[in-house]
mmCIF file of C-alpha atoms and ligand atoms in Angstrom:
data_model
loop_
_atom_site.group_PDB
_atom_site.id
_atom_site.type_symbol
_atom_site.label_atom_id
_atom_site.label_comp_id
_atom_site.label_asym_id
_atom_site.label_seq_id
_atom_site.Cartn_x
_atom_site.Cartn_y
_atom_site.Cartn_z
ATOM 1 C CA UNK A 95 -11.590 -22.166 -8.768
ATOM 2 C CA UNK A 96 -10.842 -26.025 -9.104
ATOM 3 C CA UNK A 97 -11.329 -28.761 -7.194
ATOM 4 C CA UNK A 98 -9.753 -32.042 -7.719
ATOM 5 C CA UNK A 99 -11.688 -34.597 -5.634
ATOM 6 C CA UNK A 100 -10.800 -37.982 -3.726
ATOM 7 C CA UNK A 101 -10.423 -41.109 -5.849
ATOM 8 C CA UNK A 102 -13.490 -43.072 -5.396
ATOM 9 C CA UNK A 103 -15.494 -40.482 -3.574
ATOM 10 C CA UNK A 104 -19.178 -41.655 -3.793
ATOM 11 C CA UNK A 105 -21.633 -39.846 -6.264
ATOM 12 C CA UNK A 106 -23.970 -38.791 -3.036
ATOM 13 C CA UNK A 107 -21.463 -37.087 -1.321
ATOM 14 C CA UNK A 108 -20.241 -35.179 -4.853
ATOM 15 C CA UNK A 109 -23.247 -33.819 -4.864
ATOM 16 C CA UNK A 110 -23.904 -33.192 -1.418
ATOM 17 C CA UNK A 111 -20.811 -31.061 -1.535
ATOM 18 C CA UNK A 112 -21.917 -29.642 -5.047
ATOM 19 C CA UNK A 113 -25.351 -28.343 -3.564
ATOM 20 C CA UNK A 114 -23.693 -26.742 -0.629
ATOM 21 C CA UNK A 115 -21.442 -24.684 -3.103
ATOM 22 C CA UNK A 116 -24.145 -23.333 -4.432
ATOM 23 C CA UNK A 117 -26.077 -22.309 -1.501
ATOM 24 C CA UNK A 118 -23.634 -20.625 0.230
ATOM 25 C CA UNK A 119 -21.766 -18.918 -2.856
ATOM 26 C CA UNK A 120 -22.806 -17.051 -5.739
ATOM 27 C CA UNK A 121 -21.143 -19.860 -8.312
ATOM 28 C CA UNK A 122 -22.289 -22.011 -10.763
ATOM 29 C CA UNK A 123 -20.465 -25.151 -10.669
ATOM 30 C CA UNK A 124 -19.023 -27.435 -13.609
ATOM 31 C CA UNK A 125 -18.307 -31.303 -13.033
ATOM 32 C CA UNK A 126 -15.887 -33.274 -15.025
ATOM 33 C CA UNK A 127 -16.238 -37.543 -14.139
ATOM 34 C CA UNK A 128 -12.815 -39.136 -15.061
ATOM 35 C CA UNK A 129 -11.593 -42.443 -15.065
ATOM 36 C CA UNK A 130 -9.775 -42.127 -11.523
ATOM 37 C CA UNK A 131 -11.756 -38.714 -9.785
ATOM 38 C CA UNK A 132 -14.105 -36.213 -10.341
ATOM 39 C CA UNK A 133 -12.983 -32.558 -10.911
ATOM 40 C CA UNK A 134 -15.133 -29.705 -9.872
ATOM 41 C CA UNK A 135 -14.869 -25.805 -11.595
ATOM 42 C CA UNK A 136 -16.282 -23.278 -9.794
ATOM 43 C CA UNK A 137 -17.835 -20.308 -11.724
ATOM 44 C CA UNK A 138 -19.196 -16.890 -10.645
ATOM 45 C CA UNK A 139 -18.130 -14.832 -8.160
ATOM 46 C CA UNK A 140 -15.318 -16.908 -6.222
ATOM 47 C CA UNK A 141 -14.048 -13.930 -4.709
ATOM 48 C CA UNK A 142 -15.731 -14.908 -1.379
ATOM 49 C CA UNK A 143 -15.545 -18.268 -1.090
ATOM 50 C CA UNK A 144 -13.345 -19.480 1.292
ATOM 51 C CA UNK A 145 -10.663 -21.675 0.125
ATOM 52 C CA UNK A 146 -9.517 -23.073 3.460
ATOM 53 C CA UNK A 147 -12.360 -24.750 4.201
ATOM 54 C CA UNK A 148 -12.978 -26.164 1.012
ATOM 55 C CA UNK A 149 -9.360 -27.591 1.658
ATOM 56 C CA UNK A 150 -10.542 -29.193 4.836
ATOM 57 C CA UNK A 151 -13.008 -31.278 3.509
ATOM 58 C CA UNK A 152 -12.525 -34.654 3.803
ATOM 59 C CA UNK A 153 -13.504 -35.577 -0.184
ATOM 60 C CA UNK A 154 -10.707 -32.323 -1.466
ATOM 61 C CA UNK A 155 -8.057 -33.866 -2.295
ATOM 62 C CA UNK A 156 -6.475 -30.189 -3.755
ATOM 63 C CA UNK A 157 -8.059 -26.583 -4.663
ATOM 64 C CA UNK A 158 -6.663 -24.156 -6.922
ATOM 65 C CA UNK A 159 -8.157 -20.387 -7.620
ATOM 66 C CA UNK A 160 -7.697 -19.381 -11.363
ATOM 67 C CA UNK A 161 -9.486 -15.851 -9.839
ATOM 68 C CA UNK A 162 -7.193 -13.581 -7.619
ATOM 69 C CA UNK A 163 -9.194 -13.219 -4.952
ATOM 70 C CA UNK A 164 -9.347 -9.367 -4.327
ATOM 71 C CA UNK A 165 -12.293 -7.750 -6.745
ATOM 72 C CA UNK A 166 -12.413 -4.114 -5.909
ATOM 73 C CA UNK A 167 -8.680 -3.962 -6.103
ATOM 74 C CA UNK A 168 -8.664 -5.946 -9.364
ATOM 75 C CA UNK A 169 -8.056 -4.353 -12.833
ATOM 76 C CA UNK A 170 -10.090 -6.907 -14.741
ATOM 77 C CA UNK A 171 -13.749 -5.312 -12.939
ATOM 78 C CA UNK A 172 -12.312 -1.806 -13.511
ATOM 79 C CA UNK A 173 -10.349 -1.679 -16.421
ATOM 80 C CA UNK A 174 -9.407 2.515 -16.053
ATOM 81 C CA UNK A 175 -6.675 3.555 -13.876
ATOM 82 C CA UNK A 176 -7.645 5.087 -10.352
ATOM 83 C CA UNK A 177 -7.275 8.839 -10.167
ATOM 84 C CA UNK A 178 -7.685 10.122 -7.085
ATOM 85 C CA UNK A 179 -7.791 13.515 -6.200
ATOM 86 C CA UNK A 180 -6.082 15.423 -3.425
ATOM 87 C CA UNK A 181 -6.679 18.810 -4.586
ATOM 88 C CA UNK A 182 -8.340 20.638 -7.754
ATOM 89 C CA UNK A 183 -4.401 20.592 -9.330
ATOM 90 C CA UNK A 184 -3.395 17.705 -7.367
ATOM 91 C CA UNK A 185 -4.642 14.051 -8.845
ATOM 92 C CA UNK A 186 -2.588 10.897 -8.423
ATOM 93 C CA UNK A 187 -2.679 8.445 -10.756
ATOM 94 C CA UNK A 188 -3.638 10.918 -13.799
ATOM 95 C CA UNK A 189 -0.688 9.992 -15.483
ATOM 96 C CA UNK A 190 0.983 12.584 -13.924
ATOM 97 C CA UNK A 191 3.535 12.566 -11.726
ATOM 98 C CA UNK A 192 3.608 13.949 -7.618
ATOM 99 C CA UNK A 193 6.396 14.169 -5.550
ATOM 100 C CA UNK A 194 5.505 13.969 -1.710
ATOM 101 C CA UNK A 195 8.709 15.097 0.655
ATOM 102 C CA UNK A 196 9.439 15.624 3.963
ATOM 103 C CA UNK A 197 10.726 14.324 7.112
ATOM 104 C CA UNK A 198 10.845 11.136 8.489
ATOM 105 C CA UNK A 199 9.829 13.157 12.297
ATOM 106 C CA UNK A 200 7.590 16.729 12.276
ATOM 107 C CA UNK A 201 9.779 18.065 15.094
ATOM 108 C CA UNK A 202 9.185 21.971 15.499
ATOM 109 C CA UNK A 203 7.460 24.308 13.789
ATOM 110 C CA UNK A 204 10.654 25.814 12.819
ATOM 111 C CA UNK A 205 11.999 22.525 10.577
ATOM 112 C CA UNK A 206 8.592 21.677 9.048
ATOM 113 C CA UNK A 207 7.655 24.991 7.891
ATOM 114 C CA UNK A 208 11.100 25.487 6.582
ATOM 115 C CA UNK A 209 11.507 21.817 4.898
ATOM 116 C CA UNK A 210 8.195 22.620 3.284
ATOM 117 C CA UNK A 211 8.977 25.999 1.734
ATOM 118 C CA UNK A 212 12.061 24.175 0.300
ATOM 119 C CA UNK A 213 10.698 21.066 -0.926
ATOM 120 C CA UNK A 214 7.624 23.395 -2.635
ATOM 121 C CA UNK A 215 10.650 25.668 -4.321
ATOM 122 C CA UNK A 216 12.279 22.263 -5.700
ATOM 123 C CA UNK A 217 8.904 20.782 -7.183
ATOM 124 C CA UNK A 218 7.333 18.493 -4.347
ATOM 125 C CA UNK A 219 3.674 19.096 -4.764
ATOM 126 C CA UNK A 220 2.571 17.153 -1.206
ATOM 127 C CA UNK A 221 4.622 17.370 2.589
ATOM 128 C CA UNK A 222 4.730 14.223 4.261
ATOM 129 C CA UNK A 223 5.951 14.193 8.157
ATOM 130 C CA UNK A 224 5.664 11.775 10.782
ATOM 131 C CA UNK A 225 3.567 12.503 14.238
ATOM 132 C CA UNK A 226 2.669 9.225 15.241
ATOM 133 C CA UNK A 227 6.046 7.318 14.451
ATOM 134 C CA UNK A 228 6.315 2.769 15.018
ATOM 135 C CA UNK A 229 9.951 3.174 16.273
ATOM 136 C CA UNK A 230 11.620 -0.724 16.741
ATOM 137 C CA UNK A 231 12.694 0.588 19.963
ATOM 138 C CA UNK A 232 10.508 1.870 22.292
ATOM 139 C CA UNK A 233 13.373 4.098 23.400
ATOM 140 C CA UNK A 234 13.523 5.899 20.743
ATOM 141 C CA UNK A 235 12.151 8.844 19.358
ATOM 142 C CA UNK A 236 7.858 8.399 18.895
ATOM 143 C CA UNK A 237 6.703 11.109 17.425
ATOM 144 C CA UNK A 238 5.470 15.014 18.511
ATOM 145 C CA UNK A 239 1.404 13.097 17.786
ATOM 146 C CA UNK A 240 -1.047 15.272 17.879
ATOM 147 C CA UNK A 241 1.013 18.657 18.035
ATOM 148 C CA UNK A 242 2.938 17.312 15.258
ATOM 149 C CA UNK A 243 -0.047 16.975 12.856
ATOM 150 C CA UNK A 244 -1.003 20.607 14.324
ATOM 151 C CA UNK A 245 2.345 21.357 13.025
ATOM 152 C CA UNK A 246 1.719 20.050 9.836
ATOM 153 C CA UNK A 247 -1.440 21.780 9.362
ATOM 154 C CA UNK A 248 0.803 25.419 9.845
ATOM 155 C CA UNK A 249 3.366 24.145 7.577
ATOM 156 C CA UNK A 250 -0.123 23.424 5.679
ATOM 157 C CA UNK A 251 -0.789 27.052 5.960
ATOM 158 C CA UNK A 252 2.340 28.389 5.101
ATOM 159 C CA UNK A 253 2.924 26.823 1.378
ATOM 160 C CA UNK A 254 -0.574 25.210 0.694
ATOM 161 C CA UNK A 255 0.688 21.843 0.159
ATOM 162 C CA UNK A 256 -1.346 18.846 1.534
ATOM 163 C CA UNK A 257 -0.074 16.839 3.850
ATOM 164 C CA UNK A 258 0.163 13.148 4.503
ATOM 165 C CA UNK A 259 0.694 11.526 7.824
ATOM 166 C CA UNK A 260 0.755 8.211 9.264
ATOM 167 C CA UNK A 261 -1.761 6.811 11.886
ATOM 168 C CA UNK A 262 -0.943 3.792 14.244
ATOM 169 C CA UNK A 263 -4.286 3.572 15.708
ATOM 170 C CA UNK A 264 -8.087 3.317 15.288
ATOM 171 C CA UNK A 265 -8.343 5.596 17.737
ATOM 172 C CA UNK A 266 -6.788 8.190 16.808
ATOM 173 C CA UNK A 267 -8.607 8.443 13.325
ATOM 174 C CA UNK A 268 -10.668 11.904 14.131
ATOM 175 C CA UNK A 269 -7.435 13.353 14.824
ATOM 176 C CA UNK A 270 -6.431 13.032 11.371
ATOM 177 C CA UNK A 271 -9.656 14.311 9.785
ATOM 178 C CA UNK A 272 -7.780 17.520 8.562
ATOM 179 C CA UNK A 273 -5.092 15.491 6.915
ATOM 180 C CA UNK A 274 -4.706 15.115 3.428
ATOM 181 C CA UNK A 275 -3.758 11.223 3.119
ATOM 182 C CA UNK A 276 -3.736 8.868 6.159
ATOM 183 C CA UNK A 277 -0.657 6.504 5.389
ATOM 184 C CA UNK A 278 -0.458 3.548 6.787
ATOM 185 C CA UNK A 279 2.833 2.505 7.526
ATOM 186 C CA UNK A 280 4.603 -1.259 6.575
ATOM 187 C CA UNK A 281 4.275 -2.204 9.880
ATOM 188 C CA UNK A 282 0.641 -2.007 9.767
ATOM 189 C CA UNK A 283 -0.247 -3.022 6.645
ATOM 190 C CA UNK A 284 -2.335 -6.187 7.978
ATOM 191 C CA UNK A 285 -3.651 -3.912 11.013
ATOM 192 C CA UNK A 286 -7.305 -5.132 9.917
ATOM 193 C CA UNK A 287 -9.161 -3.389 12.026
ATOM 194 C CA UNK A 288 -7.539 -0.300 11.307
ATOM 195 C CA UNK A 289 -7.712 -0.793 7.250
ATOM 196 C CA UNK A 290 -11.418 -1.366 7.819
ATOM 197 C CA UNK A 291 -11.997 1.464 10.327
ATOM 198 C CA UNK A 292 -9.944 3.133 7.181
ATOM 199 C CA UNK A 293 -12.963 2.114 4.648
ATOM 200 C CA UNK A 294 -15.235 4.051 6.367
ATOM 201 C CA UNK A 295 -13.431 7.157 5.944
ATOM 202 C CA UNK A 296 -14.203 9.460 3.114
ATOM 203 C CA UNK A 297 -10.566 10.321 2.280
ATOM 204 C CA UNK A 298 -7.153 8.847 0.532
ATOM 205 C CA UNK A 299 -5.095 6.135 2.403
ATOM 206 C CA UNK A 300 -1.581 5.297 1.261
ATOM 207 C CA UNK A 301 -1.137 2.029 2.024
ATOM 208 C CA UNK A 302 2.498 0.895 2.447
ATOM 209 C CA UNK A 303 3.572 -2.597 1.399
ATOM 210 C CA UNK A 304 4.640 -4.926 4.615
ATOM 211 C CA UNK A 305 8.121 -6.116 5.373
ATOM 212 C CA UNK A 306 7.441 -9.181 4.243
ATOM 213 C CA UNK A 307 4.110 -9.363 2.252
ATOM 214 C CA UNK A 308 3.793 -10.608 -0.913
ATOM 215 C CA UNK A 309 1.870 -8.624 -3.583
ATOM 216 C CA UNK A 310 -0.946 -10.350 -3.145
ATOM 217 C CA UNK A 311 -1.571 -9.958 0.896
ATOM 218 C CA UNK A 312 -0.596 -6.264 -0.118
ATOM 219 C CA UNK A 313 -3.632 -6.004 -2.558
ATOM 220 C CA UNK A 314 -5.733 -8.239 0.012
ATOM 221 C CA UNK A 315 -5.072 -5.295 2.470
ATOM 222 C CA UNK A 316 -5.757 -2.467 -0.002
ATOM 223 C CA UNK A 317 -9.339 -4.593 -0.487
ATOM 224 C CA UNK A 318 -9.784 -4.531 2.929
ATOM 225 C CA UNK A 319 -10.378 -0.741 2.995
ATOM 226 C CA UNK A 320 -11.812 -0.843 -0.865
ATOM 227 C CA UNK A 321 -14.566 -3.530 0.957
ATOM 228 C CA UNK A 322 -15.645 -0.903 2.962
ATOM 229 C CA UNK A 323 -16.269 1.740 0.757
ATOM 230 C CA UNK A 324 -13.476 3.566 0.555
ATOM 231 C CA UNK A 325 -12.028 3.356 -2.879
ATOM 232 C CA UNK A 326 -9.336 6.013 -2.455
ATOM 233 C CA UNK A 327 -6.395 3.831 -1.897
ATOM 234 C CA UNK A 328 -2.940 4.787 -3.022
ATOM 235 C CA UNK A 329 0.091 1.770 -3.134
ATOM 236 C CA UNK A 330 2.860 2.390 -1.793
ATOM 237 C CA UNK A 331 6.219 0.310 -2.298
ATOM 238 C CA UNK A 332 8.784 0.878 0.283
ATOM 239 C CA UNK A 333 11.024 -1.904 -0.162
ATOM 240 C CA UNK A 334 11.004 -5.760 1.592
ATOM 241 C CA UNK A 335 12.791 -7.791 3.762
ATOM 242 C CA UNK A 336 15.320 -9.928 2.008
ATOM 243 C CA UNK A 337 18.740 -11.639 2.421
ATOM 244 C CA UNK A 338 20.734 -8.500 1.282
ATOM 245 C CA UNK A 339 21.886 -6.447 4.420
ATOM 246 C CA UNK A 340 24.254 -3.605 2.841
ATOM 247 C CA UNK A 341 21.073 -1.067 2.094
ATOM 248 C CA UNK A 342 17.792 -1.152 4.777
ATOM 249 C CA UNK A 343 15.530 -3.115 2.305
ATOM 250 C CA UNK A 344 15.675 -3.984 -1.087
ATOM 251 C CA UNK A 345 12.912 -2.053 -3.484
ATOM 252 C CA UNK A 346 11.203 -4.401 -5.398
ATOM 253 C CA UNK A 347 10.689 -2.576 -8.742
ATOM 254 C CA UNK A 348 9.288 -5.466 -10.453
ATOM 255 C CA UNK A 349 6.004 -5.099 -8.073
ATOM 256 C CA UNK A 350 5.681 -1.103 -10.127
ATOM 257 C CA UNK A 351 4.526 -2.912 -13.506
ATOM 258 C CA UNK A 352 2.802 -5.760 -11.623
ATOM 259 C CA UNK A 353 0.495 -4.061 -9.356
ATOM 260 C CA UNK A 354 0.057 -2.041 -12.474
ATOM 261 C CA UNK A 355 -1.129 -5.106 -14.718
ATOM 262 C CA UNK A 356 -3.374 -6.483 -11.362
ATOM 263 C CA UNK A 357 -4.613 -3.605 -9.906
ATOM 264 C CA UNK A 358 -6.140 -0.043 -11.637
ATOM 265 C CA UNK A 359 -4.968 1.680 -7.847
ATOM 266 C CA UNK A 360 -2.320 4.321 -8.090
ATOM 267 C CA UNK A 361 1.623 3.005 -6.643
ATOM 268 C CA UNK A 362 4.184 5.270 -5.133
ATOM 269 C CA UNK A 363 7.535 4.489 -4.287
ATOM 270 C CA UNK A 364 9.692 5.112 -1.277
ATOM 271 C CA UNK A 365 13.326 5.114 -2.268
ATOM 272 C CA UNK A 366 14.105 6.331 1.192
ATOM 273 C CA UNK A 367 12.864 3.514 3.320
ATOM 274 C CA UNK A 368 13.790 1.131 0.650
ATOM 275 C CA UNK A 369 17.467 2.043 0.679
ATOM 276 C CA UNK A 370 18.155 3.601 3.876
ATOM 277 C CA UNK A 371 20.964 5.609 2.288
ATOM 278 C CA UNK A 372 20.534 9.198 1.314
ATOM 279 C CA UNK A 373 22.780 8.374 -2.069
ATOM 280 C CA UNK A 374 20.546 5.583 -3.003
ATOM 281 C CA UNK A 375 17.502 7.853 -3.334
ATOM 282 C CA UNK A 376 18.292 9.189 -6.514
ATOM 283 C CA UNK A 377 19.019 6.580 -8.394
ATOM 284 C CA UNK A 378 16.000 4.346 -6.995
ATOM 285 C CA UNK A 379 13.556 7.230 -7.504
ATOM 286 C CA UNK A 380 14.358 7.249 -11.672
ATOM 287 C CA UNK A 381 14.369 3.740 -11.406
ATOM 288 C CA UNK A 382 11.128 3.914 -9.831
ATOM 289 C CA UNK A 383 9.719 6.757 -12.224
ATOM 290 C CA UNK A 384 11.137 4.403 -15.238
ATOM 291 C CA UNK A 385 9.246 1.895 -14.251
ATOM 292 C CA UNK A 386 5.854 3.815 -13.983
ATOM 293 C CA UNK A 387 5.509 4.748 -10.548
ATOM 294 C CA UNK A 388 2.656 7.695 -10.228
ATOM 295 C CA UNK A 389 4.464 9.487 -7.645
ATOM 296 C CA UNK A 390 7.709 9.312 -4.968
ATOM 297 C CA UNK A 391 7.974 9.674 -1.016
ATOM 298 C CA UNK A 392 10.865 11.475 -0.343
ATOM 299 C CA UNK A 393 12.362 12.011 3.270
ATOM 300 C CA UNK A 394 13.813 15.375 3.285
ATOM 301 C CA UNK A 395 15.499 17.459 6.575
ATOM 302 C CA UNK A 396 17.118 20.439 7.015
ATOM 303 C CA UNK A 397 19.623 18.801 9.295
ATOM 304 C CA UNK A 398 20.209 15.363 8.830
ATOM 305 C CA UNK A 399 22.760 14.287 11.416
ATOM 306 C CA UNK A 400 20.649 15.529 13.765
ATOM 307 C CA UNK A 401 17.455 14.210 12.945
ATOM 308 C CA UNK A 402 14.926 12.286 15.625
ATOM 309 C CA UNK A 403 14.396 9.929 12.908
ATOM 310 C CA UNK A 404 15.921 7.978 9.844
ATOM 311 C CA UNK A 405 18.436 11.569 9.442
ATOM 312 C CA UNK A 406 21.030 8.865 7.297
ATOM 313 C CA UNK A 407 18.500 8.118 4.563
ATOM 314 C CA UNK A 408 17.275 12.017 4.683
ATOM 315 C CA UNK A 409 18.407 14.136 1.570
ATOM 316 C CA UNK A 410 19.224 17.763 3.033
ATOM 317 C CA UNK A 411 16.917 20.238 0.752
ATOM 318 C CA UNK A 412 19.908 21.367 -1.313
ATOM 319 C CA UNK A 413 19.980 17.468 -2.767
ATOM 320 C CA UNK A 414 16.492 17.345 -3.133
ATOM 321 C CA UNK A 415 16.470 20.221 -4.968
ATOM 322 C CA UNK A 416 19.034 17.905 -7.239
ATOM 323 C CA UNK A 417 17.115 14.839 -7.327
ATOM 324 C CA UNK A 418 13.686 16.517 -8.029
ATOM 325 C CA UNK A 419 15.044 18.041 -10.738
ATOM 326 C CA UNK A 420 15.826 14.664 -12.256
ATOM 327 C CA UNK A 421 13.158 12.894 -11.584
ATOM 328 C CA UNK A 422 11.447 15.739 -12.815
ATOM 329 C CA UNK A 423 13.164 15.880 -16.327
ATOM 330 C CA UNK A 424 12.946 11.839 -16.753
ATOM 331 C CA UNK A 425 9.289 12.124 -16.161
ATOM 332 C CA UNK A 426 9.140 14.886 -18.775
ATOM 333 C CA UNK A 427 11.220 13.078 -20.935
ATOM 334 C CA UNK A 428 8.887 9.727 -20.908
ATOM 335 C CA UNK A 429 6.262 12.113 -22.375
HETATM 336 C C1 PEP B 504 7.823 6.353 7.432
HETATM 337 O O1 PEP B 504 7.253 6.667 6.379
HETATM 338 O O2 PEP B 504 8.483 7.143 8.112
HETATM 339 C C2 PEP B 504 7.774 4.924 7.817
HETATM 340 C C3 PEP B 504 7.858 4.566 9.092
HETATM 341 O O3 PEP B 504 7.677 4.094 6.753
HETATM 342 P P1 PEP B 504 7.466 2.476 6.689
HETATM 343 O O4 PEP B 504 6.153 2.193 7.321
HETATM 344 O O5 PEP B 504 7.509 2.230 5.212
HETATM 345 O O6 PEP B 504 8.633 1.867 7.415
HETATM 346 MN MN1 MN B 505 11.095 7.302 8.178
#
């Protein structure tokens, strides 16, 4: 971190403000006396220190980190990728590559258990369904909640894939003890109580990039659980907010390869949320798997015109069974 000081500030107060650096964070720090101010480089461990109010100070007259300021999260303290592991044949971030599919809504026991016997056929190795669903109307459809993640669990049963559902509250996080990965959905990715209630748990979070957070604040949030202890954190891009109206969000492929260079954490991509068109799943999911994505959520139902939820971005199982088959053979042709 740098700090570029006043003109003319006197030497007392330099140090003053040098000493206090020290105390209160684990940093050496390195003074440079020019002609017109004095420039201050903080070294150690600036992960901590808290740049706003280094800003307010009345002798700052600017601050710059040269650190990124997440650590756990960071690929330069932990150089090897992130595996984590969901099941003995199930790891994410191995190199391999997982397909998790399902619908938006669990809504009967009928459509999960049969969307997960076809998504298993086609090569999905994970069901996803929502219980616990943050509609932008409270009108609309909200989820079965706990009977839908009872639903998932016999869906569980049926085909023995894992399931991953999304939670909304703090609350509610016993209820989802017997589910595989917790997701936490865009609209909460800077719930912080609930990502550090989420660090205390002793199981895999997929945390979902915000509408509108940068790739930083997204990495800030995965820290957030990673500060508690939880190291199990799976990124997921799903697309952000920008000018461009004709498809639901626009998936930000470049953040694949950068989260990869900043971060050792696994990323996933959501080509359904991003494009909010079933026909734009395809080709976003081999753009996706091009790119080096460790895995795809895929929203799958066996009747999308009549579905509670998001039924116009939802492949039916016969075009899943398409599109995993391609995303299958690019990631077998990468090898
Ligand atoms: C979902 O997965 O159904 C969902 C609501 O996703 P997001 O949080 O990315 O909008
Ligand atoms: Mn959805």
């Amino acid at each position: 971190m740098i700090i570029v000081l006043k003109p003319s500030t006197p030497p007392e107060q330099i140090q003053l403000f040098t000493d206090k650096l020290c105390s209160d964070y684990d940093v050496k720090v390195n003074r440079w006396d020019g002609i017109h101010s004095t420039v201050l480089g903080l070294i150690g461990d600036t992960h901590t220190v808290d740049i706003e109010y280094i800003d307010a100070q009345d002798i700052v007259e600017s601050v710059k980190r040269v650190q990124e300021p997440y650590k756990k999260a960071n690929r330069k303290f932990h150089p090897d990728n992130t595996a984590i592991k969901i099941t003995e044949d199930i790891v994410i971030g191995d190199g391999s590559l997982h397909i998790i599919a399902g619908p938006c809504s669990v809504e009967s026991e009928k459509q999960i258990v049969e969307i997960a016997r076809s998504v298993k056929n086609s090569g999905a190795t994970l069901l996803r369904g929502g219980a616990f669903k943050p509609r932008t109307s409270p009108y609309a459809f909200q989820g079965l909640k706990s009977e839908g993640l009872d639903l998932l669990k016999i869906a569980r049963k049926e085909t023995g894939l894992p399931i991953v559902s999304e939670i909304m509250r703090t609350e509610h996080i016993d209820m989802f003890e017997n589910v595989d990965i917790i997701q936490v959905g865009a609209r909460n990715m800077q719930n912080f109580d609930l990502l550090r209630e989420l660090g205390r748990v002793d199981k895999p979070v997929l945390l979902k990039r915000g509408l509108s957070a940068t790739i930083e604040e997204w990495l800030m949030s995965a820290e957030y659980i990673m500060a508690g202890g939880n190291d199990n954190v799976i990124l997921c891009e799903r697309g952000i907010r920008t000018y461009e109206n004709y498809t639901r969000n626009t998936l930000d492929i470049s953040a694949i390869p950068i989260v990869k260079k900043l971060s050792h954490l696994p990323v996933v991509v959501d080509p359904s949320h991003a494009s909010g068109k079933s026909w734009l799943v395809e080709p976003l999911a081999m753009a996706a798997v091009a790119a080096g994505a460790d895995g795809l959520i895929i929203e799958v139902h066996n009747d999308p015109p009549h579905a509670l939820s998001d039924g116009a971005q939802s492949l039916t199982p016969a075009q899943f069974d398409k599109v995993a088959k391609r995303i299958l053979g690019l990631k077998e042709s990468m090898k």
